[in-house]
Each structure stands twice: as structure tokens, then as C-alpha cells.
Coordinates of C-alpha atoms and ligand atoms in Angstrom, one line a residue:
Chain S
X1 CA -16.4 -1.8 15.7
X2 CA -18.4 0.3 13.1
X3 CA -21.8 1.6 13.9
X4 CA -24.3 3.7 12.9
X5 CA -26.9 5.2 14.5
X6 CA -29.9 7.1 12.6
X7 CA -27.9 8.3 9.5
X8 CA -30.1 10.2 7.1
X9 CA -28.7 11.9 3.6
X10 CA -30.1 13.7 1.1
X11 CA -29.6 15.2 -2.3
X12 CA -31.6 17.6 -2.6
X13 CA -34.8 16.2 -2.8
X14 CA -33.8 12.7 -3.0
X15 CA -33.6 10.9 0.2
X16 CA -31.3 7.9 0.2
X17 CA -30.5 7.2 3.5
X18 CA -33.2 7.9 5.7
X19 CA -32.6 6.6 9.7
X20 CA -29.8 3.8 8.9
X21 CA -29.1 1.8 12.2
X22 CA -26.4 -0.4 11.6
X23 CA -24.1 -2.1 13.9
X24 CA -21.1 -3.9 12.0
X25 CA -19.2 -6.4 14.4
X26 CA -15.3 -6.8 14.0
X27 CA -13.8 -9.9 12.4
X28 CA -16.8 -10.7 10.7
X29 CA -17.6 -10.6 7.2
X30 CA -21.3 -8.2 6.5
X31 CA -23.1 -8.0 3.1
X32 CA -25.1 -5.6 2.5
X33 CA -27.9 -6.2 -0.1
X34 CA -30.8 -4.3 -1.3
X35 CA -31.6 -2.6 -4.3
X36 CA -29.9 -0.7 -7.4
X37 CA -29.6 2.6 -6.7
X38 CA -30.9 2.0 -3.0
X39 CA -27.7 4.0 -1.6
X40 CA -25.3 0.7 -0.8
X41 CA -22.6 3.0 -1.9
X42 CA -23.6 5.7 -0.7
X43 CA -23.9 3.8 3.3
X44 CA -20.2 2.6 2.3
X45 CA -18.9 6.3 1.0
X46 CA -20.3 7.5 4.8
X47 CA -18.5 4.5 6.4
X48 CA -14.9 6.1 5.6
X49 CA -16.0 9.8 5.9
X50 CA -16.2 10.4 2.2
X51 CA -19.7 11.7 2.5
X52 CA -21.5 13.5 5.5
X53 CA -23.8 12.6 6.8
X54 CA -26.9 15.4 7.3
X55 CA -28.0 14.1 10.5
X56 CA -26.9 10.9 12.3
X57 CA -23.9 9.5 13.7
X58 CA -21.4 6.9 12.5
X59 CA -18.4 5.0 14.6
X60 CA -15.1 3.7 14.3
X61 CA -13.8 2.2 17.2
X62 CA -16.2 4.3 19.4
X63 CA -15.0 8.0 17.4
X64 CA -17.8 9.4 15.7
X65 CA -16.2 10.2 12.0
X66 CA -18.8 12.9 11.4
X67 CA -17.1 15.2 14.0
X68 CA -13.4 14.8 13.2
X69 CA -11.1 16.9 10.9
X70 CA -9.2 16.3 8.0
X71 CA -6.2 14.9 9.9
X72 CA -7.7 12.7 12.7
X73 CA -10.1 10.9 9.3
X74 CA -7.0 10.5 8.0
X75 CA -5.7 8.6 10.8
X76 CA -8.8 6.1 11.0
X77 CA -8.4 5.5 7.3
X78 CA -5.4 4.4 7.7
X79 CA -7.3 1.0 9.3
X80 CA -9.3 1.1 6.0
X81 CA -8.6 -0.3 2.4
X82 CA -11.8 0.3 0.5
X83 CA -12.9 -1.3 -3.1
X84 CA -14.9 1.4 -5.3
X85 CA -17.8 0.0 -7.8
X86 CA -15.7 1.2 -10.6
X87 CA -12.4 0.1 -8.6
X88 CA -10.9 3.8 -9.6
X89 CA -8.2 2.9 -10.4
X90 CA -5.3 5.8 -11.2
X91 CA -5.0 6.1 -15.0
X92 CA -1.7 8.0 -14.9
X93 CA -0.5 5.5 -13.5
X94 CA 0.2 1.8 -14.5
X95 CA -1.3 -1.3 -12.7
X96 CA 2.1 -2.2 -10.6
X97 CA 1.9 2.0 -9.6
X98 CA -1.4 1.5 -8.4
X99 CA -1.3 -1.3 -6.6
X100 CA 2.2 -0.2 -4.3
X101 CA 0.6 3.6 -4.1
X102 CA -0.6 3.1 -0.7
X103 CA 3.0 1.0 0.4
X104 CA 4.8 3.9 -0.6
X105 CA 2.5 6.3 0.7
X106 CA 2.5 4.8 4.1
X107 CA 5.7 2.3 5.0
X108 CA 9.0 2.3 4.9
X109 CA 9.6 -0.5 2.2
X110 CA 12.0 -0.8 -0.2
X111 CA 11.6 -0.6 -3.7
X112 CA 12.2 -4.2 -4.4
X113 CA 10.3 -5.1 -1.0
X114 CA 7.3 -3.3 -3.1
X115 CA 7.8 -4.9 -6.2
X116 CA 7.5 -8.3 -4.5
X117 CA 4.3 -7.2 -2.5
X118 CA 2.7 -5.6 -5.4
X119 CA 3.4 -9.1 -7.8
X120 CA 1.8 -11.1 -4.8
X121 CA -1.2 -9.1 -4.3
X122 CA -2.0 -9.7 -7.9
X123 CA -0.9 -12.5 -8.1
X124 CA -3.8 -13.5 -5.3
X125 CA -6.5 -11.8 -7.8
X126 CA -5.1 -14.1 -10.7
X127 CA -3.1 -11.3 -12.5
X128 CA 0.3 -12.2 -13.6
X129 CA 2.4 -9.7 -15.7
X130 CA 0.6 -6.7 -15.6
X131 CA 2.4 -4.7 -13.5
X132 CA 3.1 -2.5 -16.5
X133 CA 0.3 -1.7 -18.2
X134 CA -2.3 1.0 -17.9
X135 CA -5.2 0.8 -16.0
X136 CA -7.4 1.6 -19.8
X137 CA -5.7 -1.5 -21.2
X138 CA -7.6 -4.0 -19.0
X139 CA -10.6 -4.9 -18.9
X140 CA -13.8 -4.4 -16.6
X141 CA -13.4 -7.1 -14.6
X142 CA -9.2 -7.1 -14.7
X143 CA -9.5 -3.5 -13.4
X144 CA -11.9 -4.4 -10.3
X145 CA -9.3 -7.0 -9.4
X146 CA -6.7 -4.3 -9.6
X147 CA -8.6 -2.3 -7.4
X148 CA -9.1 -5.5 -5.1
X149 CA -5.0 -5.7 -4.8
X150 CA -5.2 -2.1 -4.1
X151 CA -7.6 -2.1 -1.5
X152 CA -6.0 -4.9 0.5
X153 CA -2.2 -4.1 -0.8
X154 CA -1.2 -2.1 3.4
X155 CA -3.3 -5.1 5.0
X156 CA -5.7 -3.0 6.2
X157 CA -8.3 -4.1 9.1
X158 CA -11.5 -3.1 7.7
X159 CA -12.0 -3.5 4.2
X160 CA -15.3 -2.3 2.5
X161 CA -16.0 -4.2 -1.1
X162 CA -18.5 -2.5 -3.7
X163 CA -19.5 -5.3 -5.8
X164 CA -16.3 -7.4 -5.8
X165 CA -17.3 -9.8 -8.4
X166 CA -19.5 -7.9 -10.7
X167 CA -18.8 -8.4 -13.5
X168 CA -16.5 -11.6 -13.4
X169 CA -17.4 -14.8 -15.2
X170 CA -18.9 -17.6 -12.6
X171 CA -14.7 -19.3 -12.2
X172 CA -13.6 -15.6 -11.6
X173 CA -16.4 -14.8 -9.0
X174 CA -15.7 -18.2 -7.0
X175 CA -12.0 -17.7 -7.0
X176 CA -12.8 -13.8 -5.9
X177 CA -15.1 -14.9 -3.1
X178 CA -12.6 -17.4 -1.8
X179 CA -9.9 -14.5 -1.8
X180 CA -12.5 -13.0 0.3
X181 CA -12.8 -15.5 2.5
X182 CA -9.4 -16.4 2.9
X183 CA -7.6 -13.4 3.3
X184 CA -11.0 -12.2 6.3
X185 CA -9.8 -15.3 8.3
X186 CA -6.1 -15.0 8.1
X187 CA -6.1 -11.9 9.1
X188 CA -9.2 -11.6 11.4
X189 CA -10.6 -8.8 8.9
X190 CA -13.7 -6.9 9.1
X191 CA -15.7 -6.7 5.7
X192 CA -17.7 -4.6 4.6
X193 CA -19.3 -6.2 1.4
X194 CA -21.8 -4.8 -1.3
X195 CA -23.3 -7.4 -3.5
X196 CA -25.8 -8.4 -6.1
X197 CA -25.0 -11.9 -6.1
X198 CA -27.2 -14.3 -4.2
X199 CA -24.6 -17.2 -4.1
X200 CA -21.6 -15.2 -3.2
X201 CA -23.9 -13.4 -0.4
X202 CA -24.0 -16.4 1.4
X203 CA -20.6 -18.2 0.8
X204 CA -18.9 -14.9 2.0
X205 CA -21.2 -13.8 4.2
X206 CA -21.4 -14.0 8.6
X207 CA -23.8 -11.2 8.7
X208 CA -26.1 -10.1 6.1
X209 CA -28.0 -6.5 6.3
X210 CA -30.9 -5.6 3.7
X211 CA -30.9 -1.5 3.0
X212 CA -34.5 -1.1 1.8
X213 CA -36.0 2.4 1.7
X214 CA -33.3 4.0 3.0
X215 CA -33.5 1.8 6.0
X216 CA -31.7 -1.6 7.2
X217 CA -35.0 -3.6 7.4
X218 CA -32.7 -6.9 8.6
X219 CA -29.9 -8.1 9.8
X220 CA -28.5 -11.1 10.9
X221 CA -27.2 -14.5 9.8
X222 CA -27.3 -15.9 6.3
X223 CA -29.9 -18.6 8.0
X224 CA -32.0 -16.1 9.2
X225 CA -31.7 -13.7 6.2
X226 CA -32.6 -17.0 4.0
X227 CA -35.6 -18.1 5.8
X228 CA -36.9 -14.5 6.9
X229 CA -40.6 -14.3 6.5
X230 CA -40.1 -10.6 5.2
X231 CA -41.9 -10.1 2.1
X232 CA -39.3 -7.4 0.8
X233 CA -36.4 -9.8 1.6
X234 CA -38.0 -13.0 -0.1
X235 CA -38.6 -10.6 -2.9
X236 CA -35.5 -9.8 -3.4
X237 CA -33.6 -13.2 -3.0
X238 CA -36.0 -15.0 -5.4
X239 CA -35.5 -12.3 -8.0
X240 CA -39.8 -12.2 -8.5
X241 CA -41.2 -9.1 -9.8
X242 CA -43.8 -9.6 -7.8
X243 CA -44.0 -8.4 -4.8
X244 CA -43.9 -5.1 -2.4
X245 CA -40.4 -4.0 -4.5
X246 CA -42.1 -1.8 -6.9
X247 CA -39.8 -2.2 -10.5
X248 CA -41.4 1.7 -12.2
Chain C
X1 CA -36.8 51.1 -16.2
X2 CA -37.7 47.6 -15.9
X3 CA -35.1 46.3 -18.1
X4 CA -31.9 48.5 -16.8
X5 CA -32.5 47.1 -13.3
X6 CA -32.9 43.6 -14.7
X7 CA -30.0 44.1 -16.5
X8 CA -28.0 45.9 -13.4
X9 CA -29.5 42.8 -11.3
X10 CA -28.1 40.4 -13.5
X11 CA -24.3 42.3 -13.8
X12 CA -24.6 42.3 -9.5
X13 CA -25.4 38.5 -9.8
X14 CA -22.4 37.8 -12.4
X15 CA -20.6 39.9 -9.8
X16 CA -21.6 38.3 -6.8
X17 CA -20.5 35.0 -8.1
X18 CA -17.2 36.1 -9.4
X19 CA -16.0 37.4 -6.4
X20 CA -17.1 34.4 -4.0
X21 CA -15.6 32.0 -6.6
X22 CA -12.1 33.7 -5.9
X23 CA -13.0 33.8 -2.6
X24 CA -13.0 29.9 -2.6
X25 CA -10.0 29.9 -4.8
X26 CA -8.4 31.9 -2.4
X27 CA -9.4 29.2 0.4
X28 CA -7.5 26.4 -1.6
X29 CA -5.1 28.5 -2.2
X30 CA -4.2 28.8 1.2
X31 CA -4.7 24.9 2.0
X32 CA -1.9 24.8 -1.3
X33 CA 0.6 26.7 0.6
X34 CA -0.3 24.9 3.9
X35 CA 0.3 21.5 2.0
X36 CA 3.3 22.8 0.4
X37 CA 5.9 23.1 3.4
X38 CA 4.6 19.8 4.6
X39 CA 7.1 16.6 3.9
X40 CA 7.5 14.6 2.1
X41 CA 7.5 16.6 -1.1
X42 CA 7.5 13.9 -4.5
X43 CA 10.3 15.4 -6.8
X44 CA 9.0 13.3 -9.6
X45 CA 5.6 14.3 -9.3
X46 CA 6.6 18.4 -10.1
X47 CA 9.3 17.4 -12.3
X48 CA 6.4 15.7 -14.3
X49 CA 4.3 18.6 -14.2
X50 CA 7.0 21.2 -15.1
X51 CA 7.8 19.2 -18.1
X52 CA 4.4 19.4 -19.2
X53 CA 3.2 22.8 -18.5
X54 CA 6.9 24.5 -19.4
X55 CA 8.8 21.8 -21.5
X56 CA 5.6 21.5 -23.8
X57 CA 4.3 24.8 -23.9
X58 CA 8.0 25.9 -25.7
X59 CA 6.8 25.7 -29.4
X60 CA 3.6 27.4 -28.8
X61 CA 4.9 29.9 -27.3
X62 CA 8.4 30.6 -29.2
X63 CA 5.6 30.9 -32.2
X64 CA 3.5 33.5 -30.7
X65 CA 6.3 35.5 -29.1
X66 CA 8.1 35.6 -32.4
X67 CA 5.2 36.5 -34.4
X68 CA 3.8 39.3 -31.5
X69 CA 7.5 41.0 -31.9
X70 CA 7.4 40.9 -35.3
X71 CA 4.4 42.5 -35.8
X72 CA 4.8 45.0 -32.9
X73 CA 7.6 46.2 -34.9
X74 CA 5.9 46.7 -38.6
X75 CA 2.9 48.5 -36.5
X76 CA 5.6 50.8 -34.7
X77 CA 7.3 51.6 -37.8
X78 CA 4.3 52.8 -39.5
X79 CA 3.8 55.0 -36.7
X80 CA 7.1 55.9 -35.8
X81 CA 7.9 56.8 -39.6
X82 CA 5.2 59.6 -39.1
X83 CA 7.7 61.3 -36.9
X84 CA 11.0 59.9 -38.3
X85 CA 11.5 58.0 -35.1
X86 CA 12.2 54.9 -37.0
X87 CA 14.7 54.2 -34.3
X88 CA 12.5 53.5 -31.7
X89 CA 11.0 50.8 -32.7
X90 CA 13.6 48.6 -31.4
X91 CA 12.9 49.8 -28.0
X92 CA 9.0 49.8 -28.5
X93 CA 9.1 46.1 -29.0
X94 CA 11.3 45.2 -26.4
X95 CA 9.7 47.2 -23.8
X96 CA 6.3 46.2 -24.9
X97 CA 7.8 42.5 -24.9
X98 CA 8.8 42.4 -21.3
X99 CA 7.0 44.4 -19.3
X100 CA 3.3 42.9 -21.0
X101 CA 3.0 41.2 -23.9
X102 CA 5.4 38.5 -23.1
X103 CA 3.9 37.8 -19.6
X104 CA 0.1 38.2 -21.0
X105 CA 0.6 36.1 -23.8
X106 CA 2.4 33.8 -22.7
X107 CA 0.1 33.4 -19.6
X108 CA -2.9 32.9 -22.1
X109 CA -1.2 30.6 -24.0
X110 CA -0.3 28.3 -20.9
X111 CA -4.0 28.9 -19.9
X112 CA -5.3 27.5 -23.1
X113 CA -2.7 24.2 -23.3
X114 CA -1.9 23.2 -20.0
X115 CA -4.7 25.4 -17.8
X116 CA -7.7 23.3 -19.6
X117 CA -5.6 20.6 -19.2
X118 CA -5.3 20.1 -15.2
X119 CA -9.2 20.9 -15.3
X120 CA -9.9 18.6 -17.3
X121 CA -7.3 16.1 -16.3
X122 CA -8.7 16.6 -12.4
X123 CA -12.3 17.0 -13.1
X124 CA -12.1 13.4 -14.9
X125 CA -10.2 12.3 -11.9
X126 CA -13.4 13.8 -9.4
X127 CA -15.9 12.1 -11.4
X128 CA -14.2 8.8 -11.7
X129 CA -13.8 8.7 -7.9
X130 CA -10.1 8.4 -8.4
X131 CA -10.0 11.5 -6.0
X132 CA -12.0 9.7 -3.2
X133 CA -9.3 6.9 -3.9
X134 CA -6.7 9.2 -3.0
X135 CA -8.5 10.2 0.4
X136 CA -9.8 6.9 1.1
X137 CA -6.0 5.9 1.6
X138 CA -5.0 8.5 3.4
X139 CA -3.5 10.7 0.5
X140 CA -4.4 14.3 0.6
X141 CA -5.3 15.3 -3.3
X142 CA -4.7 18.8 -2.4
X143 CA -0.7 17.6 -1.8
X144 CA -0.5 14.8 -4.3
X145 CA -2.4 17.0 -7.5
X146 CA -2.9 20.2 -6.5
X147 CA 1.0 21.2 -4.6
X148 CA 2.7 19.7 -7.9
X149 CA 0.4 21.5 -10.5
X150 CA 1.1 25.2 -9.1
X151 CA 4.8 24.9 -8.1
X152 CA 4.8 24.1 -11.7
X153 CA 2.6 27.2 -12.6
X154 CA 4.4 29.1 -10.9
X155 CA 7.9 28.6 -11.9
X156 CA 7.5 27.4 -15.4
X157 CA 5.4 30.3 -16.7
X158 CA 8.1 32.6 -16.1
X159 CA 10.7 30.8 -17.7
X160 CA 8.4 30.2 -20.6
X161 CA 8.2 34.2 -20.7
X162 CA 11.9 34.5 -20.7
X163 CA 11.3 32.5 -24.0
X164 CA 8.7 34.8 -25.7
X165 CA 10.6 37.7 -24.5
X166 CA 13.6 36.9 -26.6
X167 CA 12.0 35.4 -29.4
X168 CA 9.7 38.8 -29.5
X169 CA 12.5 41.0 -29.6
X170 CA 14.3 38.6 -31.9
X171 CA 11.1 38.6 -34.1
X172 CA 11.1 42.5 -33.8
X173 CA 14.8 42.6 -34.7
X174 CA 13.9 40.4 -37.8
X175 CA 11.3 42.4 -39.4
X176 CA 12.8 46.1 -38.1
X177 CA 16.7 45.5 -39.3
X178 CA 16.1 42.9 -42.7
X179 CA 12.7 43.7 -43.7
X180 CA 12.3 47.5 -42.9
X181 CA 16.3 48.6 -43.0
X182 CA 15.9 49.9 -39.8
X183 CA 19.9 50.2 -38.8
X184 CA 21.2 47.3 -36.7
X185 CA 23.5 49.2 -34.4
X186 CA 20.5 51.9 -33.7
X187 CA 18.2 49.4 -33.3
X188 CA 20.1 47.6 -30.5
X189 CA 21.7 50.4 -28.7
X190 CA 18.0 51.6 -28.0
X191 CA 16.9 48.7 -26.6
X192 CA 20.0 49.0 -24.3
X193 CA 19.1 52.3 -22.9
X194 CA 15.6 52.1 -22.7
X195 CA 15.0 48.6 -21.4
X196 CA 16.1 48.0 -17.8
X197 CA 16.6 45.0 -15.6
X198 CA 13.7 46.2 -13.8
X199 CA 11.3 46.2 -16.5
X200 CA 12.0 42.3 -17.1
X201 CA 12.2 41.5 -13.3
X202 CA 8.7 43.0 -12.8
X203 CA 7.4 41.1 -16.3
X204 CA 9.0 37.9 -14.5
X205 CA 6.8 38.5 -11.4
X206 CA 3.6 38.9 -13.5
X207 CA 4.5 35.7 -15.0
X208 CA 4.9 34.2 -11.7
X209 CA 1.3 35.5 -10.9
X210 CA 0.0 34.6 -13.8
X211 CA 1.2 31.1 -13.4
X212 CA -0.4 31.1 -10.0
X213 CA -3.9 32.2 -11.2
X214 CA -4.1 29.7 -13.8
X215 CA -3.2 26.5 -12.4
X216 CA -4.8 27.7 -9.0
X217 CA -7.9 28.1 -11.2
X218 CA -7.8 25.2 -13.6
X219 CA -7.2 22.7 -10.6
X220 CA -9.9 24.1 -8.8
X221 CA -12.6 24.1 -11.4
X222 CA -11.2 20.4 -12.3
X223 CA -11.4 19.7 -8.5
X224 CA -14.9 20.7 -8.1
X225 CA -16.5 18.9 -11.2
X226 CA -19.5 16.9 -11.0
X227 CA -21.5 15.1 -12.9
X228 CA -19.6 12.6 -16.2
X229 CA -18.0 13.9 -19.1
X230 CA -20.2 17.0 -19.7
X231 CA -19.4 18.1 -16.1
X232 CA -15.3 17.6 -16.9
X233 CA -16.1 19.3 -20.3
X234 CA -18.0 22.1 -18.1
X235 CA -15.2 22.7 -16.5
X236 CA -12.6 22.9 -18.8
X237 CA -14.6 25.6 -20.9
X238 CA -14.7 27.4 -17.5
X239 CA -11.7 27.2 -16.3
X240 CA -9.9 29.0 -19.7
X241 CA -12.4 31.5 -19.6
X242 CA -12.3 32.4 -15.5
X243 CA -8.4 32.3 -15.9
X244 CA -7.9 34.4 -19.1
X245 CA -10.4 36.8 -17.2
X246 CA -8.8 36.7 -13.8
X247 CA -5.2 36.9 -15.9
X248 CA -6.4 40.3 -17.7
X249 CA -8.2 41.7 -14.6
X250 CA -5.2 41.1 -12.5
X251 CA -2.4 41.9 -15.3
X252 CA -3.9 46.0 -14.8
X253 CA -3.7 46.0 -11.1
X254 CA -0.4 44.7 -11.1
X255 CA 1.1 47.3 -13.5
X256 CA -0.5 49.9 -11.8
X257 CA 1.1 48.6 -8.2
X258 CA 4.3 47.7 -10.0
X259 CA 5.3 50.4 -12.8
Ligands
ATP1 N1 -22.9 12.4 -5.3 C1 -24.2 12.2 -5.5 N2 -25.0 13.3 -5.8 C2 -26.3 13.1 -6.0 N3 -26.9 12.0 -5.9 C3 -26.3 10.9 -5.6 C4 -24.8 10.9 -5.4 N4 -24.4 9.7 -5.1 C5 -25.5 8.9 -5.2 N5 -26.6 9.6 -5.5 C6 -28.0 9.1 -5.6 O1 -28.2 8.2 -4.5 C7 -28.9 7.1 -4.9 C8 -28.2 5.8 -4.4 O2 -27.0 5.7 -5.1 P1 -26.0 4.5 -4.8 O3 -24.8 4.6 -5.7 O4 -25.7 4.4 -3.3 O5 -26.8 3.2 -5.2 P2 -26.4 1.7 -5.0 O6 -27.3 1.1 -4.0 O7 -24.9 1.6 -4.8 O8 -26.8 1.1 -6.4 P3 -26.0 0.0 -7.3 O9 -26.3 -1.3 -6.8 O10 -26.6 0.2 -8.7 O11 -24.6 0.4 -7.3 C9 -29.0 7.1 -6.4 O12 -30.3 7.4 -6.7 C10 -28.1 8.2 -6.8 O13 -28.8 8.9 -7.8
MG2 MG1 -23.3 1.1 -5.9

């Protein structure tokens, strides 16, 4: 379904991804972990084209997205909803704009058809009544929930998450997570998920990959992932500074 | 010696970068009028943006078209007075009004209120990933931010000069008929024969131009922001100053083709 073979990317002297071999398998849900600033977002910006990669090759459906133009990306987006870390939101625009800018970009609906797709979306991310405000009257964690209605407002089949649940109180992250988990098996989804947090890694998770260096040092099942004897990996799920993850 | 050709290799630089910024203007330019004939068009998007760059540009510019005519025409009397030609000063202002000052000023007053605006309007837009939003679902930006911004540009900025225009001459009519006792009649009948359609028309097309250059520019410079709020500030001061430049460069060459 989505794969990558030996993507590398650099700014300017910074490498961030350096050889990433992923292979992300269709109606399954795959976390990514790894480090702050370790290029998650960056491996999920070159998932839906919006970064280039400098060397490498990366697959939807078996069409390598590095090679295509403007118009056939925009086609194989079309599959994609996509959750940014800082939701980004539209601030011209109110909540209930927001979340029915990709219906009316893309079907036919009706105006009142919208409005009761948009309510139920946010509705399912435990927002009721905010239709009219403005993105910069919500808070941190309302806004990423926006941006969760957003991303899965045209039922898209892939959808990539950056950090769904950061910063949402422990009732919020659960209810998020089972969202997650619900809407992946009613609709067969593939996900794409960034996340920091251990528990929801492995509620939500089928797959889990480990981006370390610029690499994906593992991948495979929360069991596996859990009882890996990888130093870097135990590391990083006990939270110890000690250990081969240098903090400088 | 050393310093001349440091200084020469600096101007070449400055010069080098000038013309291969417009030449990347030009570029989106061309994807804006490739966008542009390409359904579906959103009314309400343009409508918004015309009422901001024209609708809200009316007082500034009613202000500094009145006040340009007015003192157009107490400089031109001074002047004229040497030669008795008191009379002309009617014509003065309303020829200076249309064929230049109106479209210049106006343009530079645009560029200042809603030119720094798009930049900085888009270039928060770049660095708060809302325009990777847009593309992630499938929603050119050039169509949805750019298209709207320059049909606005375009057609708003000469309107806005039709404004100055007549408040310039009005202004010049103010301080030339009550203030000075120039007479009325002369005053007008001057204007009349020395003012032709054409000279507005071609003022209306430098508007038009004008209006092009500066929302071309202060969507592109918003466009290609990077880097938080400094960047969008960045930007912004950019932006005025490339447009005012490219408005002044380009206000010559026009004439010269034009008049
Ligand atoms: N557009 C860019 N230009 C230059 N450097 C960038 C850019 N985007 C990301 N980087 C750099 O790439 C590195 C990885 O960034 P990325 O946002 O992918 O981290 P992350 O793994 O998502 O971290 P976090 O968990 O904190 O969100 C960072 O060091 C960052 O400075
Ligand atoms: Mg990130």
C-alpha cells in the first residue's frame, strides 16, 4: 500500500532521514515512534508528496509519488486525509468552514447535507456547538480535534495522524484513541500514526515502526516492539535517560 | 580601485537578484493565469478580496488624492503666475491627476494597506502549514489564494484610481477657484480641452498594471515565507519595498510605450 524504499532528506547540513525503508500494509493501523525532532513529520510530510525526497523512492498503490506532477499528486491525495501537529487549521475561516472545506471542495453535497456531516464529524471528536467560531477561539487541544474532523471529514482511505492526542487530558486521549480505533475498523482504514504516548501506541497500534537516526531500526507488532531486546527501543519505552539515546 | 569594483560587484549582485526574483514572479504569474480559466471559480472568495483591497482602501485614498490635487494646484499657480498663465492650472492638475499621479499614488497606497497585507496574511498561512493543508486535500493554493488576490488587484486598483482622479481634480478645483480666485468657468473649460479620454484610459491601464505588480508580488513574497513570525514580518517589509520599486520602475516604461 505505502512504501518506502531508501528515502534520505536533508537540510542543508542536517540529515533527517537518512535510508528510510518502510513498508506500510493497508487496513492496518502503524505508529511511528522515535524521538523529538527525529523527522516523524518530516517521514509523514514525504508520505503525501509535501516534501521531496533528495534520493529514495516512496509508493502509493505501487506509483512512486516522487516522479508525478502537480495534477496526478493531486489525484492520490484525494485517498488521503492527513492530521498536521499543529492541526492547521484555516483561521479565516470558522470551525464549521473548516471542517466541510474538503466536502465542498470535492462532492457534490448539499449545503444542508454538509451541515449535517460537518456537526457529526465533530460531534465524534466531542465538539458540540462550535461550528461558528474561529479557529483562535479554541483551545490547543479543541483545535487538534478540529483538525481530526477535518482530516477524516471526505472519509478518506489513508489517514496519517501527527500526534493525535497531544495535548489532551488522559479522558480526552482515550476517547481520541477509540475514535481512532473505531472509525480504522469501520471503514478498513490505513493509519498512519505519530505518537509520543506509550499507552495509546499500543491500544491503537497493529504495527509499530521506531525512526531512530534517520532510520526505521524496527518494525512489527506491539508484542514484538514491547519485548524487543533493542537497547534504543527499551530506552525509549521506559522513558530512562540512560542509555544509547544521547539527551545533549 | 578596490572599492569601485566592490561596490560595482555588489550593484551586479543587487541586480542579479532583482531580475531572477521577477523572473520567479513571472513563473507564478503564469501558473495565476493558468489557474484562472480553470472552473470552478469561488465568487465569494474575489468578492471578499475586492472588498478589501478596493472597498477599504476608499478613505485612504479619497485623502491622498484630494490632498495631491490640492497641492498640485497651489505649486502650479506659483509657477504659472510667473507667466500669467493662471489658467492652466486647472489643466495641470487634471492631466497630472490621470495620466500619473492618480495611478502612482494610488498604486503605493494599495501597496502599503492591502499589498503588505496578502504577504503577510499568506506568509502566516506558509508557516503555519495552513498552505500544506490546502494541498494535502487536494486544493491548489495558487487557485484558492493566489487567483482571488490578483483578479482583485487588478480590477480594484483601477476603480480606486477613478476615485483619486476625481477627488484630485476636485481638490485642485477647491484650492485653484476658492482659495486662489482662479475663475471657475476658465478653470473647467481647460480641463475640457486639454484632458482627453485617452489620457484617463491609459492612466486606467497603469492602474491595472499596477494592481497586477502588487498583489502578484505581495502573494508571492507571502507565499515563499519561511521561518515564524520574523520570516512573515520579513516578508511583509519586502514585499512593500519590491512592489513600490517594481511600481516606479515599471510606471516609466509604461509612459514611455504608452504616451
Ligand atoms: N522545513 C524544514 N526546513 C528545515 N529543517 C526542517 C524542516 N522541517 C523539519 N526540519 C528539521 O528536521 C528535523 C526533524 O523535524 P520533525 O518535525 O520531523 O521532527 P519530529 O520527529 O516530528 O519531532 P516532534 O516529535 O517534536 O514533532 C528537525 O531537526 C527540524 O529542525
Ligand atoms: Mg513532529
Amino acid at each position: 500500500m505505502i512504501r518506502l524504499e531508501d528515502v534520505h532528506k536533508s537540510f542543508g547540513r542536517q540529515t533527517v532521514l537518512d535510508g528510510v525503508d518502510l513498508e506500510i500494509e493497508r487496513g492496518k493501523t502503524t505508529v511511528i515512534i522515535g524521538r523529538s525532532g527525529g523527522g516523524k513529520s518530516v517521514l509523514l510530510k514525504h508520505i503525501i508528496g509535501l516534501m521531496k525526497p533528495d534520493s529514495g523512492r516512496i509508493f502509493i498503490d505501487d506509483v512512486d509519488i516522487a516522479q508525478l506532477n502537480d495534477r496526478d499528486l493531486n489525484e492520490i491525495r484525494k485517498k488521503f486525509g492527513m492530521l498536521f501537529q499543529e492541526a492547521a487549521l484555516f483561521d479565516s475561516m470558522t470551525v464549521g468552514e473548516n471542517v466541510a472545506f474538503p466536502l465542498r471542495e470535492h462532492t457534490p453535497y448539499r449545503e444542508d447535507e454538509i451541515r449535517r456531516i460537518v456537526s457529526e464529524r465533530l460531534q465524534a471528536v466531542g465538539l458540540t456547538g462550535v461550528e461558528e467560531k474561529m479557529p483562535a477561539e479554541l483551545s490547543g487541544g479543541m483545535r487538534k480535534r478540529v483538525g481530526l474532523a477535518r482530516a477524516v471529514a471526505l472519509n478518506p482511505e489513508i489517514v496519517l495522524f501527527d500526534e493525535p492526542t497531544t495535548g489532551l487530558d488522559p479522558v480526552m486521549t482515550e476517547a481520541i484513541n477509540r475514535l481512532i480505533i473505531d472509525t480504522q475498523k469501520r471503514f478498513q482504514l490505513t493509519c498512519v500514526v505519530i505518537s509520543h504516548d506509550i499507552q495509546s501506541i499500543f491500544e491503537i497500534g497493529h504495527r509499530i515502526a521506531m525512526l531512530y537516526e534517520g532510520k526505521i531500526i524496527a518494525h512489527g507488532s506491539p508484542d514484538e516492539i514491547r519485548t524487543s531486546a533493542n537497547p534504543v527501543i527499551a530506552q525509549f519505552l521506559s522513558g530512562s535517560i540512560e542509555g544509547p539515546i544521547k539527551i545533549v | 580601485m578596490n572599492a569601485i569594483s566592490a561596490a560595482l560587484d555588489g550593484l551586479g549582485k543587487a541586480m542579479m537578484s532583482y531580475v531572477e526574483e521577477m523572473g520567479r514572479i513571472l513563473l507564478l504569474f503564469l501558473s495565476v493565469m493558468a489557474w484562472m480559466f480553470r472552473p470552478p471559480l469561488k465568487a465569494r472568495n474575489i468578492f471578499k478580496q475586492m472588498e478589501f483591497v478596493g472597498v477599504k482602501s476608499i478613505f485612504v485614498v479619497v485623502l491622498t488624492g484630494t490632498f495631491t490635487g490640492m497641492v498640485m494646484a497651489l505649486q502650479g499657480y506659483h509657477g504659472f503666475r510667473m507667466f500669467g498663465a493662471e489658467a492652466l492650472v486647472g489643466s495641470t492638475v487634471a492631466l497630472g491627476m490621470t495620466r500619473e499621479l492618480g495611478p502612482v499614488l494610488t498604486a503605493l497606497m494599495v501597496t502599503a494597506r492591502a499589498g503588505s497585507a496578502m504577504a503577510a496574511e499568506l506568509g502566516t498561512m506558509r508557516v503555519t502549514e495552513q498552505i500544506d493543508a490546502l494541498s494535502v486535500m487536494a486544493a491548489n493554493p495558487v487557485k484558492h489564494l493566489i487567483v482571488p488576490r490578483v483578479l482583485a488587484g487588478v480590477f480594484m486598483v483601477p476603480l480606486l484610481t477613478v476615485v483619486s482622479d476625481f477627488c484630485g481634480i476636485l481638490g485642485g478645483y477647491f484650492v485653484g477657484v476658492h482659495l486662489l480666485d482662479i475663475n471657475s468657468g476658465i478653470f473647467i473649460k481647460n480641463i475640457t480641452k486639454l484632458v482627453d479620454l485617452g489620457d484617463i484610459y491609459n492612466g486606467l491601464v497603469k492602474a491595472a498594471c499596477f494592481g497586477l505588480i502588487l498583489s502578484l508580488i505581495g502573494c508571492y513574497k507571502g507565499f515563499n515565507a519561511r521561518g515564524g513570525a520574523e520570516g512573515v514580518g520579513r516578508a511583509t517589509t519586502e514585499a512593500v519595498v519590491l512592489a513600490a520599486i517594481t511600481i516606479l520602475i515599471s510606471d516609466y516604461f509604461l509612459t514611455a510605450i504608452m504616451f
